[in-house]
Amino acid sequence: MHEQEKLFQEESRVKATDLEHRRKINYSLMQSDLAFQKGKNAFPDLESARKRAKNIKWETIEHLNKYLLEFEKKFTERGGKVIWAENPQQVLDAVLQICKQKQAKSVVKSKSMVTEEIHLNPFLSRHGIEVVETDLGEYIQQLSGEAPYHMVAPSMHKSREEVARLFHDKLNAPPGLAPEELTLFTRQILRQKYVDADIGITGVNFLLADIGAVAVTENEGNARLCTSFPKTHIAITGIEKILPSVNDLALFWPLLATHGSGQQVTVYNTIFSGARKENETDGPEDMYVILLDNGRTNILADVTARESLFCIRCGACLNVCPVFKNIGGHTYNATYGGPIGSVITPYLSGLKSYKHLSYASSLCGVCTQVCPVHINLHELLLYNRNKSVKAHCGSRSEKIGWLLWKKACLNRAMMNMTNGRIKNFMIKLLFRKSWGDNRSLPDFAPKTFNELWKATGQ
Amino acid sequence: MHVNLFIPCFVDQLYPQTAFNMIKVLKKAGCTVHYNTEQTCCGQPAYNAGYWDECRSVAEKFVHDFEGNQYIVAPSGSCIGFVRNYYGKILENDGHEKEMRHQQLPVYEFTEFLITVLNVEDIGAAFKASAVYHDACGALRECGIKEAPRKLLRHVKGLQLIEAPDCEVCCGFGGTFAVKFEPISIGMGEQKVLNAIEMGAEYIISTDLSCLLHLDGYIRKHKLALKTIHIADVLSAT
Ligand code: SF4
């Protein structure tokens, strides 16, 4: 068993049996579900909207090179700078270079999963640059030294009491603050950080090819502050986040909002088209967009898996996933958890280390049912399983097992061999351990239906 | 109406009585039944494990065993969903002719067949108990079966059907998932069972014995006051 799988097995046992964890996650995800169920009624025809979104993403990803180049051309025409990065190190180097050039001491950040993927915060800290997360959930995670638990709701696993305690311990906040008080308290700290920061880093929800701009969606207004106080704005994104046109936002903004949080549209939607021009009164002096590959072209190269690049990171598949509900976000030990994470992580971080995630699913298909861009998530998990079998990642005994299975299934007489008692014995021998201590094994019937049918001469 | 029975491998081996109960209901609804004694399995277990070549051989046998244009009916949404939605992909390398042939396989899950083909809602069953209905994932999401079993159950005399809020949530069986990731599987099953008890149910009814096998394992081990039962067993009771 691979090291990562072992970790996953251990951690999933801990989490799946932790009733307090179960209670918190179930409660929190039930709220998300209620919001989504209510929010989706705003679409007169959600199904058509999803199909259109899938078609647009399909067209875009099939011509990814064209759209990315169009974005670059339009964005640079207005003075923006585009940096292409194949791997995390290239992003880190580029950011560090900009920091040095600007003599930056401090950075404010709005939410970005790609920066989690490349571990930007610890890197900048090591180089003596202060980084502050300004999304409240991310700020909480940063204070507790944990990775985000969920791609949209980073600290959903923490109760309000836990957060109040954390703020008391780390920031000397008065004990037992209520959520509103915590928000106010944080605001006071962050306001100063925005003013002091030299650079603002944001993620990207959509790259817009036709106008060469970046769209960012958020609920707290922190991304706007991150991009208006500091003199430099760096937006970091995966290459798949592109849409052909600004007009596509009319579809994608509400889809993302509804599937992410049940809102009709998110509170703040901003389109950044570049640095401040001469006759303009505000905006940063410099704007960079860093386009990261980091394994995404591996997905692109695979015709079947390609559709996983349609993902708009709404988090809906996590919210409905019964496996996620039982093991939580950290157990995956990957930047992206839940169904979409299990699909793409093997391509981003290696099939051998992360193939087990494709098996850690009951294939219930509820993720596929909810995905706003119609990604066939559960079928892609099956596809990954086949890929890992083809890459000889399976054990020898497993291989032999399936060969025997095939033999039996091709030969009816074999399936009628022996009797129920012997079969029960064999099953106990083979499965008693893996079936576990929490379930009784089923009993074989003394005779199969097949034998009984023949015996009754029907 | 003539029906070609498909008795999935685990029903054949573990629950022959349920298969006979399904036959009883079908006959009561006016069907004659045929059973090809050569049949084995649809191939799904190997497909789900990633062993697609092994699956293909078994799927080919299935297509061969169920040749003809009679309705094929099985007491399992999972197997029917697999044949319906995946055979095209699995057999596509076998040349055009076979693929066409599978697309014509008229496969039906048992309750779906009663409602959509036979148009029978009241089969004259009686079963005195309170029960929740569990939407098995294969039936619900692969076959789109939601109302058919409920319509049938609403006509069962004495049965008090409770609509559970988590009726569409997976039970946690998932084939090899149940053994490869046992703690997660148990966590999911446990919640299903405890919720059913909390709703005041004496039974969990479903179209799929694979779900019930797993839930029943949990129930028996923990000696809980709850039972599982396949919908064919309920509909055949009088
Ligand atoms: S896979 Fe679909 S549901 Fe999941 S995060 Fe991406 S867009 Fe949302």
XYZ file of C-alpha atoms and ligand atoms in Angstrom:
704
model
C 0.000 0.000 0.000
C 1.298 3.419 -0.928
C 2.202 5.821 1.871
C -0.549 8.271 0.881
C -3.157 5.545 0.858
C -2.078 4.369 4.284
C -2.449 7.899 5.631
C -5.846 8.169 3.994
C -6.998 4.884 5.507
C -5.887 5.867 8.993
C -7.305 9.352 8.876
C -10.604 8.256 7.344
C -11.089 5.769 10.176
C -10.500 8.534 12.717
C -12.878 10.965 11.034
C -15.622 8.515 10.078
C -15.933 7.412 13.696
C -15.694 10.909 15.208
C -19.314 11.687 16.024
C -18.677 15.325 16.904
C -17.015 15.860 13.543
C -19.954 14.139 11.874
C -22.430 16.375 13.662
C -20.645 19.591 12.709
C -20.149 18.672 9.063
C -23.672 17.335 8.631
C -25.078 20.493 10.150
C -22.954 22.795 8.066
C -23.583 20.946 4.821
C -27.278 20.743 5.520
C -27.305 24.549 5.620
C -25.498 24.648 2.261
C -27.983 22.203 0.813
C -30.993 24.149 2.045
C -29.533 27.328 0.560
C -28.852 25.574 -2.731
C -32.299 23.968 -2.928
C -33.859 27.377 -2.394
C -31.433 29.251 -4.628
C -31.778 26.983 -7.613
C -35.430 27.952 -8.022
C -34.196 31.268 -9.385
C -33.316 29.379 -12.571
C -36.402 28.873 -14.721
C -34.582 26.005 -16.426
C -31.496 24.942 -14.524
C -30.916 21.891 -16.692
C -30.577 23.967 -19.865
C -28.300 26.390 -18.077
C -26.029 23.522 -17.044
C -25.961 22.128 -20.557
C -25.117 25.503 -22.035
C -22.372 25.977 -19.470
C -20.945 22.576 -20.289
C -20.987 23.340 -24.004
C -19.225 26.645 -23.511
C -16.560 25.051 -21.321
C -16.173 22.195 -23.789
C -15.614 24.588 -26.666
C -13.161 26.607 -24.608
C -11.106 23.692 -23.374
C -10.982 22.157 -26.880
C -9.415 25.427 -28.062
C -7.590 26.322 -24.891
C -4.448 27.528 -26.668
C -6.412 29.949 -28.830
C -8.316 31.488 -25.921
C -5.301 31.802 -23.656
C -3.349 33.571 -26.380
C -6.272 35.855 -27.053
C -6.427 36.680 -23.357
C -2.710 37.386 -23.260
C -2.843 39.626 -26.317
C -5.738 41.730 -25.060
C -4.431 41.972 -21.517
C -0.897 42.977 -22.516
C -2.183 45.514 -25.017
C -3.455 47.460 -22.060
C -0.178 47.208 -20.217
C -0.832 44.104 -18.112
C 1.858 41.474 -17.762
C 1.246 37.763 -18.277
C 3.558 35.128 -16.840
C 3.279 31.500 -17.970
C 4.280 28.873 -15.430
C 4.586 25.159 -16.000
C 5.092 24.236 -12.388
C 4.735 25.650 -8.861
C 8.393 26.647 -8.612
C 8.069 28.935 -11.610
C 5.168 30.746 -9.960
C 7.037 31.074 -6.699
C 10.120 32.428 -8.459
C 8.053 34.906 -10.417
C 6.221 36.177 -7.344
C 9.439 36.474 -5.386
C 11.050 38.406 -8.184
C 8.174 40.857 -8.283
C 8.372 41.215 -4.500
C 12.074 41.997 -4.709
C 11.583 44.433 -7.532
C 8.942 46.286 -5.543
C 10.883 45.886 -2.300
C 7.760 44.400 -0.841
C 7.600 43.571 2.846
C 3.990 42.583 3.107
C 1.336 40.970 0.972
C -2.428 40.791 1.417
C -4.220 37.899 -0.229
C -7.764 37.094 -1.162
C -8.966 33.544 -1.550
C -7.106 31.379 -4.039
C -6.920 27.595 -4.158
C -4.124 27.723 -6.734
C -1.878 29.436 -4.202
C -2.629 26.530 -1.863
C -1.599 24.165 -4.628
C 1.813 25.831 -4.858
C 2.213 26.539 -1.098
C 2.760 30.227 -1.657
C 2.310 31.443 1.922
C 5.059 29.424 3.604
C 7.368 30.237 0.699
C 6.922 33.988 1.065
C 7.238 33.790 4.843
C 10.530 31.977 4.436
C 11.699 34.932 2.395
C 10.786 37.373 5.100
C 7.609 38.631 3.502
C 4.478 38.830 5.624
C 1.398 37.288 4.001
C -2.075 37.862 5.362
C -5.178 36.042 4.193
C -8.105 38.443 4.094
C -11.045 36.133 3.420
C -12.390 35.457 6.916
C -12.472 31.686 6.485
C -8.969 31.641 5.077
C -7.799 33.975 7.834
C -9.107 31.523 10.415
C -7.279 28.699 8.657
C -4.094 30.716 8.481
C -4.288 31.475 12.205
C -4.736 27.819 13.049
C -1.997 26.731 10.675
C -4.291 24.465 8.696
C -4.971 24.105 4.992
C -8.481 25.035 3.828
C -10.954 22.311 4.675
C -13.280 22.994 1.749
C -12.555 24.907 -1.460
C -15.395 27.364 -0.921
C -15.864 27.275 2.853
C -12.323 26.889 4.198
C -13.186 26.760 7.901
C -16.607 25.104 7.804
C -15.438 22.396 10.201
C -14.876 24.857 13.044
C -17.665 25.758 15.428
C -18.111 29.389 16.448
C -16.783 28.534 19.912
C -13.628 27.075 18.424
C -13.095 30.199 16.345
C -13.638 32.474 19.346
C -11.074 30.446 21.295
C -8.614 30.625 18.414
C -8.919 34.418 18.226
C -8.449 34.669 21.942
C -5.339 32.485 21.910
C -3.688 33.902 18.814
C -4.802 37.520 18.743
C -5.647 38.250 22.340
C -9.243 38.914 21.432
C -11.656 39.082 24.369
C -12.882 35.554 25.105
C -16.176 34.237 23.793
C -16.808 36.711 20.977
C -19.946 36.169 18.890
C -19.577 35.744 15.110
C -20.464 39.385 14.371
C -17.974 40.578 16.975
C -15.312 38.327 15.519
C -15.945 39.817 12.092
C -15.601 43.345 13.455
C -12.470 42.402 15.343
C -10.940 40.923 12.194
C -11.924 43.921 10.146
C -10.002 46.229 12.454
C -6.865 44.155 12.076
C -7.190 43.706 8.333
C -7.955 47.342 7.484
C -4.464 48.298 8.598
C -2.956 45.384 6.698
C -4.530 46.560 3.449
C -3.098 50.048 3.938
C 0.378 48.736 4.747
C 0.607 46.053 2.074
C 2.882 46.471 -0.918
C 1.302 43.777 -3.023
C -2.183 42.273 -3.305
C -2.533 38.712 -4.545
C -5.867 37.329 -5.678
C -7.166 34.178 -7.249
C -9.243 34.184 -10.391
C -12.738 32.853 -10.966
C -12.798 33.470 -14.688
C -10.283 34.663 -17.254
C -12.123 36.524 -19.995
C -10.499 36.038 -23.374
C -12.327 38.587 -25.503
C -11.611 41.563 -23.276
C -8.391 40.283 -21.729
C -9.562 40.624 -18.145
C -9.892 38.719 -14.881
C -13.178 38.197 -13.015
C -13.128 37.705 -9.251
C -16.148 36.741 -7.182
C -16.399 37.147 -3.408
C -18.749 37.953 -0.562
C -16.659 40.049 1.780
C -15.233 42.798 -0.408
C -11.760 41.800 0.673
C -10.541 41.076 -2.855
C -11.454 44.619 -3.836
C -9.483 45.991 -0.924
C -6.547 43.709 -1.761
C -6.466 45.177 -5.242
C -7.117 48.822 -4.505
C -4.727 49.700 -1.676
C -1.473 47.976 -2.718
C 0.428 49.355 -5.694
C 0.790 45.936 -7.316
C -1.853 43.306 -8.089
C -0.888 39.731 -8.917
C -3.658 37.369 -9.994
C -2.721 33.682 -10.021
C -4.796 31.064 -11.815
C -4.878 27.648 -13.422
C -5.063 27.759 -17.205
C -8.478 26.084 -17.288
C -10.314 29.017 -15.715
C -10.914 30.716 -19.039
C -14.158 31.733 -20.731
C -14.401 33.004 -24.314
C -16.276 36.181 -23.541
C -17.285 38.643 -20.850
C -20.849 37.925 -21.977
C -20.536 34.362 -20.666
C -20.551 35.764 -17.142
C -24.291 36.287 -17.467
C -24.523 32.510 -17.250
C -21.497 31.605 -15.160
C -21.832 34.131 -12.363
C -25.269 32.947 -11.262
C -24.331 29.288 -11.812
C -21.280 29.633 -9.631
C -23.100 31.611 -6.950
C -26.057 29.253 -6.739
C -23.968 26.097 -6.639
C -21.391 27.581 -4.293
C -23.614 29.219 -1.711
C -27.223 29.263 -2.903
C -27.016 32.962 -3.722
C -28.427 34.345 -6.966
C -25.252 36.258 -7.495
C -22.335 36.673 -5.155
C -22.108 40.021 -3.367
C -19.004 41.408 -5.058
C -18.192 40.603 -8.662
C -15.246 42.510 -10.064
C -13.632 42.544 -13.478
C -9.989 43.592 -13.422
C -8.745 44.653 -16.788
C -5.292 45.929 -15.915
C -3.311 48.554 -14.072
C -4.443 52.143 -13.631
C -4.172 54.207 -16.801
C -2.841 57.745 -16.849
C -6.154 59.516 -16.696
C -7.647 57.152 -14.123
C -7.845 57.952 -10.439
C -7.479 54.519 -8.839
C -6.227 50.997 -9.360
C -2.784 49.464 -8.899
C 0.267 50.694 -10.768
C 1.085 47.224 -12.016
C -0.987 44.147 -12.681
C 0.302 40.652 -13.381
C -1.576 37.523 -14.288
C 0.237 34.240 -13.689
C -1.100 31.277 -15.668
C -0.239 27.940 -14.101
C -0.230 24.530 -15.740
C 0.961 22.183 -12.951
C -0.411 18.975 -14.453
C -3.466 20.465 -16.131
C -2.052 19.676 -19.560
C -1.845 16.020 -18.438
C -5.604 16.187 -18.068
C -5.961 17.998 -21.376
C -3.977 15.266 -23.113
C -6.438 12.629 -21.917
C -9.521 12.857 -24.110
C -11.772 11.211 -21.510
C -10.527 13.006 -18.407
C -10.461 16.347 -20.224
C -13.904 17.348 -19.084
C -12.681 17.632 -15.515
C -11.070 20.904 -16.684
C -14.569 22.359 -17.031
C -14.698 22.677 -13.241
C -15.519 26.156 -11.922
C -14.651 25.217 -8.312
C -18.113 25.839 -6.940
C -17.742 23.142 -4.295
C -21.226 21.713 -4.882
C -19.945 18.189 -5.442
C -18.222 18.297 -2.050
C -21.370 19.543 -0.340
C -23.452 16.596 -1.495
C -20.801 13.869 -1.319
C -21.528 11.291 1.405
C -17.859 10.329 1.551
C -16.822 13.942 2.088
C -19.487 14.221 4.795
C -17.953 11.294 6.628
C -14.243 11.984 6.297
C -14.077 15.759 5.862
C -11.753 17.824 3.740
C -8.343 17.235 5.300
C -8.374 13.462 4.971
C -7.803 13.671 1.221
C -4.415 15.246 1.933
C -4.660 17.065 -1.366
C -5.361 20.675 -2.326
C -8.713 19.745 -3.827
C -10.930 17.419 -1.806
C -14.240 15.769 -2.563
C -15.252 14.184 -5.862
C -13.529 16.640 -8.192
C -10.359 16.371 -6.114
C -10.440 12.585 -6.332
C -10.774 12.885 -10.101
C -7.996 15.396 -10.780
C -5.439 14.817 -8.031
C -3.965 11.698 -9.696
C -3.191 13.860 -12.750
C -1.824 16.754 -10.742
C 0.155 14.810 -8.152
C 0.705 11.325 -9.546
C -1.474 8.292 -10.231
C 0.516 5.939 -7.995
C 0.209 8.147 -4.920
C -3.408 9.173 -5.372
C -5.139 6.358 -7.234
C -6.794 5.227 -4.000
C -8.982 8.353 -4.067
C -10.716 7.027 -7.164
C -11.627 3.883 -5.243
C -12.717 5.762 -2.128
C -16.170 6.339 -3.557
C -19.394 4.376 -3.377
C -20.140 5.689 -6.904
C -23.510 6.978 -5.807
C -23.366 9.601 -8.561
C -24.868 12.460 -6.575
C -21.837 14.600 -7.520
C -22.565 14.116 -11.219
C -26.183 14.952 -10.567
C -25.345 18.336 -9.027
C -22.329 19.578 -11.023
C -23.237 22.866 -12.780
C -21.039 22.096 -15.777
C -22.162 18.485 -16.049
C -18.851 16.793 -15.376
C -19.381 13.030 -15.259
C -17.568 12.817 -11.966
C -18.421 9.269 -10.917
C -17.703 7.909 -14.384
C -14.345 9.638 -14.320
C -13.583 7.910 -11.025
C -14.325 4.619 -12.773
C -12.128 5.696 -15.638
C -9.268 6.451 -13.241
C -9.660 2.995 -11.718
C -9.290 1.404 -15.115
C -6.298 3.631 -15.795
C -4.623 2.476 -12.640
C -5.299 -1.185 -13.479
C -3.805 -0.619 -16.912
C -0.770 1.008 -15.308
C -0.390 -2.188 -13.213
C -1.029 -0.411 -9.937
C -3.244 -3.262 -8.713
C -1.853 -6.104 -6.635
C -1.167 -9.571 -8.056
C -3.761 -11.226 -5.866
C -6.361 -8.721 -7.036
C -5.544 -9.507 -10.641
C -5.844 -13.239 -10.039
C -9.075 -12.683 -8.156
C -10.702 -10.979 -11.128
C -9.458 -13.644 -13.499
C -11.113 -16.293 -11.341
C -14.241 -14.190 -11.169
C -14.331 -14.038 -14.941
C -13.902 -17.806 -15.185
C -16.820 -18.359 -12.819
C -19.033 -15.857 -14.598
C -18.404 -17.445 -17.956
C -19.308 -20.870 -16.680
C -22.685 -21.347 -15.038
C -21.756 -24.769 -13.684
C -19.004 -23.199 -11.570
C -21.488 -20.874 -9.912
C -23.585 -23.823 -8.827
C -20.612 -25.677 -7.363
C -20.524 -26.730 -3.690
C -23.276 -25.622 -1.334
C -24.204 -22.639 0.796
C -22.357 -23.928 3.847
C -19.025 -24.177 2.098
C -19.537 -20.833 0.399
C -20.269 -19.223 3.788
C -17.062 -20.720 5.095
C -15.060 -19.410 2.156
C -16.547 -15.933 2.398
C -15.723 -15.780 6.109
C -12.187 -16.796 5.305
C -11.793 -14.136 2.623
C -13.795 -11.216 3.940
C -14.172 -11.510 7.686
C -11.454 -8.960 8.280
C -12.212 -6.428 5.563
C -15.968 -6.632 6.160
C -15.071 -5.406 9.644
C -16.424 -5.710 13.169
C -19.448 -3.560 12.579
C -21.364 -5.754 10.152
C -22.432 -9.365 10.051
C -21.695 -11.192 6.823
C -24.627 -12.216 4.653
C -25.545 -15.897 4.484
C -25.444 -17.872 1.279
C -28.613 -19.755 0.519
C -28.187 -23.552 0.717
C -28.941 -23.691 -3.007
C -28.758 -21.021 -5.703
C -31.849 -19.714 -7.450
C -30.521 -21.403 -10.556
C -30.464 -24.827 -8.884
C -33.844 -24.314 -7.249
C -35.384 -23.285 -10.552
C -34.036 -26.355 -12.255
C -35.118 -28.577 -9.365
C -38.695 -27.317 -9.440
C -38.705 -28.046 -13.155
C -40.164 -24.665 -14.072
C -46.809 -10.494 -21.434
C -43.693 -12.605 -21.696
C -40.776 -11.801 -19.411
C -37.178 -12.917 -19.587
C -35.849 -13.052 -16.030
C -32.437 -11.753 -15.105
C -31.487 -12.915 -11.625
C -28.276 -11.038 -10.704
C -25.394 -13.114 -9.358
C -25.707 -12.110 -5.700
C -29.488 -12.557 -5.723
C -28.917 -15.984 -7.242
C -26.443 -16.904 -4.532
C -27.784 -15.130 -1.440
C -31.452 -14.316 -1.920
C -33.167 -16.886 -4.172
C -36.416 -16.410 -2.254
C -36.642 -12.773 -3.360
C -36.281 -13.882 -6.963
C -39.157 -16.337 -6.492
C -41.236 -13.591 -4.900
C -40.622 -11.373 -7.891
C -41.801 -14.182 -10.155
C -44.909 -14.573 -8.018
C -45.764 -10.881 -8.477
C -45.044 -10.924 -12.188
C -47.302 -13.936 -12.643
C -50.002 -12.271 -10.587
C -49.731 -9.307 -12.949
C -50.395 -11.659 -15.816
C -46.896 -12.397 -17.075
C -45.379 -15.649 -18.166
C -41.731 -15.963 -17.230
C -38.735 -17.447 -18.919
C -35.350 -18.050 -17.311
C -32.217 -18.911 -19.230
C -30.312 -21.188 -16.847
C -26.992 -20.282 -18.484
C -27.010 -16.700 -17.134
C -24.527 -15.499 -14.530
C -23.705 -11.803 -14.009
C -23.880 -8.481 -15.874
C -20.177 -7.779 -15.327
C -20.519 -4.693 -13.178
C -18.262 -5.805 -10.294
C -15.199 -6.050 -12.549
C -16.024 -2.811 -14.341
C -16.239 -0.943 -11.048
C -12.949 -2.413 -9.935
C -11.261 -1.125 -13.090
C -10.925 -4.548 -14.749
C -12.678 -3.625 -17.963
C -11.322 -6.456 -20.127
C -12.632 -9.071 -17.693
C -15.923 -7.213 -17.594
C -16.179 -7.170 -21.379
C -16.084 -10.985 -21.665
C -18.874 -11.313 -19.131
C -20.923 -8.548 -20.775
C -20.607 -10.362 -24.098
C -21.920 -13.499 -22.485
C -24.817 -11.516 -21.054
C -25.718 -10.135 -24.482
C -25.568 -13.677 -25.834
C -27.674 -15.135 -23.002
C -30.351 -12.490 -23.369
C -30.687 -12.472 -27.104
C -34.153 -11.844 -28.468
C -36.566 -9.025 -27.931
C -38.414 -10.081 -24.812
C -38.540 -7.746 -21.840
C -35.651 -8.476 -19.498
C -36.624 -7.861 -15.889
C -34.422 -7.962 -12.786
C -34.879 -7.242 -9.069
C -31.993 -4.753 -9.107
C -31.704 -1.147 -10.286
C -27.953 -1.295 -10.066
C -27.502 -4.141 -12.581
C -30.155 -2.778 -14.937
C -28.594 0.684 -14.844
C -25.253 -0.854 -15.662
C -26.506 -2.777 -18.682
C -28.480 0.204 -19.892
C -25.853 2.921 -19.486
C -22.482 1.214 -19.731
C -22.774 -1.626 -22.225
C -22.487 0.796 -25.142
C -19.074 1.889 -23.922
C -17.876 -1.556 -22.936
C -18.819 -3.285 -26.135
C -18.003 -0.480 -28.514
C -14.770 -2.113 -29.622
C -16.640 -5.218 -30.669
C -17.821 -3.778 -33.922
C -21.013 -2.069 -34.842
C -23.344 -4.995 -34.939
C -22.996 -6.049 -31.322
C -23.340 -2.530 -30.083
C -26.589 -2.136 -31.932
C -27.779 -5.388 -30.499
C -27.167 -4.322 -26.906
C -28.939 -1.027 -27.443
C -31.993 -3.016 -28.225
C -31.792 -4.986 -24.982
C -35.077 -4.015 -23.321
C -33.886 -4.174 -19.707
C -36.136 -3.127 -16.834
C -35.876 -2.944 -13.107
C -38.783 -4.854 -11.539
C -40.861 -1.925 -10.179
C -40.131 0.167 -13.230
C -41.463 -2.679 -15.363
C -44.654 -3.001 -13.326
C -45.400 0.701 -13.569
C -44.172 1.759 -16.991
C -44.800 -1.381 -19.031
C -47.578 -3.252 -17.232
C -49.274 -0.157 -15.828
C -50.008 -1.948 -12.574
C -50.018 0.046 -9.348
C -52.057 -2.152 -7.059
C -50.817 -5.712 -6.967
C -53.114 -6.662 -4.098
C -50.390 -7.021 -1.501
C -50.769 -6.655 2.252
C -47.931 -6.017 4.676
C -48.602 -4.650 8.109
C -45.649 -2.530 9.152
C -44.132 0.942 9.070
C -41.241 1.427 6.685
C -38.949 3.925 5.024
C -38.143 3.516 1.366
C -34.452 3.784 0.450
C -33.732 5.096 -3.047
C -30.872 2.858 -4.172
C -28.359 4.934 -6.162
C -28.446 2.625 -9.185
C -32.229 2.755 -9.367
C -32.490 6.479 -8.676
C -29.606 7.952 -10.618
C -28.767 5.351 -13.255
C -32.385 4.393 -14.094
C -34.262 7.488 -12.956
C -36.617 5.441 -10.785
C -38.271 7.578 -8.132
C -42.039 7.278 -8.202
C -42.549 3.679 -9.379
C -41.704 1.890 -6.120
C -43.587 4.481 -4.083
C -46.711 4.114 -6.206
C -46.626 0.362 -5.697
C -45.948 0.615 -1.975
C -48.752 3.103 -1.410
C -51.192 0.433 -2.527
C -49.922 -2.194 -0.096
C -52.549 -2.748 2.584
C -51.401 -2.117 6.126
C -48.108 -0.571 5.087
C -47.306 2.794 6.558
C -44.764 4.365 4.240
C -42.551 7.044 5.783
C -40.721 9.486 3.536
C -37.278 9.889 5.111
C -35.375 13.128 4.465
C -32.254 11.120 3.656
C -34.002 8.644 1.327
C -31.724 9.613 -1.585
C -28.474 9.462 0.376
C -26.211 6.538 -0.465
C -26.198 3.662 2.036
C -22.424 3.258 1.723
C -22.249 -0.174 0.140
C -20.605 0.604 -3.201
C -19.293 -2.903 -3.956
C -15.587 -3.212 -3.205
C -15.831 0.179 -1.504
C -17.535 -1.590 1.406
C -14.406 -3.635 2.110
C -11.662 -1.347 0.837
C -12.912 1.606 2.866
C -14.812 -0.148 5.588
C -14.931 2.695 8.155
C -16.427 5.155 5.646
C -18.869 2.541 4.410
C -19.944 1.814 7.978
C -20.252 5.519 8.805
C -22.643 5.961 5.904
C -24.651 2.811 6.658
C -24.887 3.614 10.345
C -26.491 6.997 9.673
C -28.965 5.450 7.270
C -29.990 2.872 9.861
C -30.168 5.243 12.820
C -32.198 7.757 10.839
C -34.677 5.045 9.833
C -35.094 4.029 13.467
C -35.552 7.625 14.489
C -38.293 7.998 11.885
C -40.125 5.158 13.603
C -39.613 2.622 10.829
C -39.679 -1.118 11.400
C -38.359 -1.832 7.916
C -36.122 -0.343 5.253
C -37.511 -1.246 1.832
C -35.530 -0.944 -1.368
C -35.267 -2.116 -4.954
C -31.700 -3.270 -4.414
C -30.494 -6.133 -2.256
C -26.883 -4.970 -2.388
C -27.769 -1.930 -0.277
C -29.931 -4.038 2.000
C -27.258 -6.688 2.480
C -24.876 -4.048 3.812
C -27.472 -2.308 6.000
C -28.742 -5.619 7.318
C -25.196 -6.598 8.235
C -24.928 -3.495 10.390
C -28.350 -3.982 11.922
C -27.781 -7.623 12.841
C -24.350 -6.991 14.285
C -25.704 -4.244 16.514
C -28.927 -6.119 17.305
C -31.112 -3.172 16.368
C -34.893 -3.158 16.145
C -35.034 -2.715 12.393
C -35.257 -5.047 9.416
C -34.504 -4.769 5.742
C -36.712 -6.152 3.013
C -36.702 -6.142 -0.764
C -39.689 -4.579 -2.480
C -40.518 -7.854 -4.265
C -40.857 -9.520 -0.872
C -43.263 -6.799 0.243
C -45.318 -6.877 -2.948
C -45.643 -10.656 -2.832
C -46.928 -10.650 0.747
C -50.650 -11.075 1.252
S -16.688 19.402 -10.327
Fe -18.574 20.505 -10.747
S -19.629 20.491 -8.757
Fe -17.515 19.958 -8.325
S -16.518 21.888 -7.833
Fe -16.220 21.558 -10.029
S -17.897 22.620 -11.019
Fe -18.466 22.415 -8.871
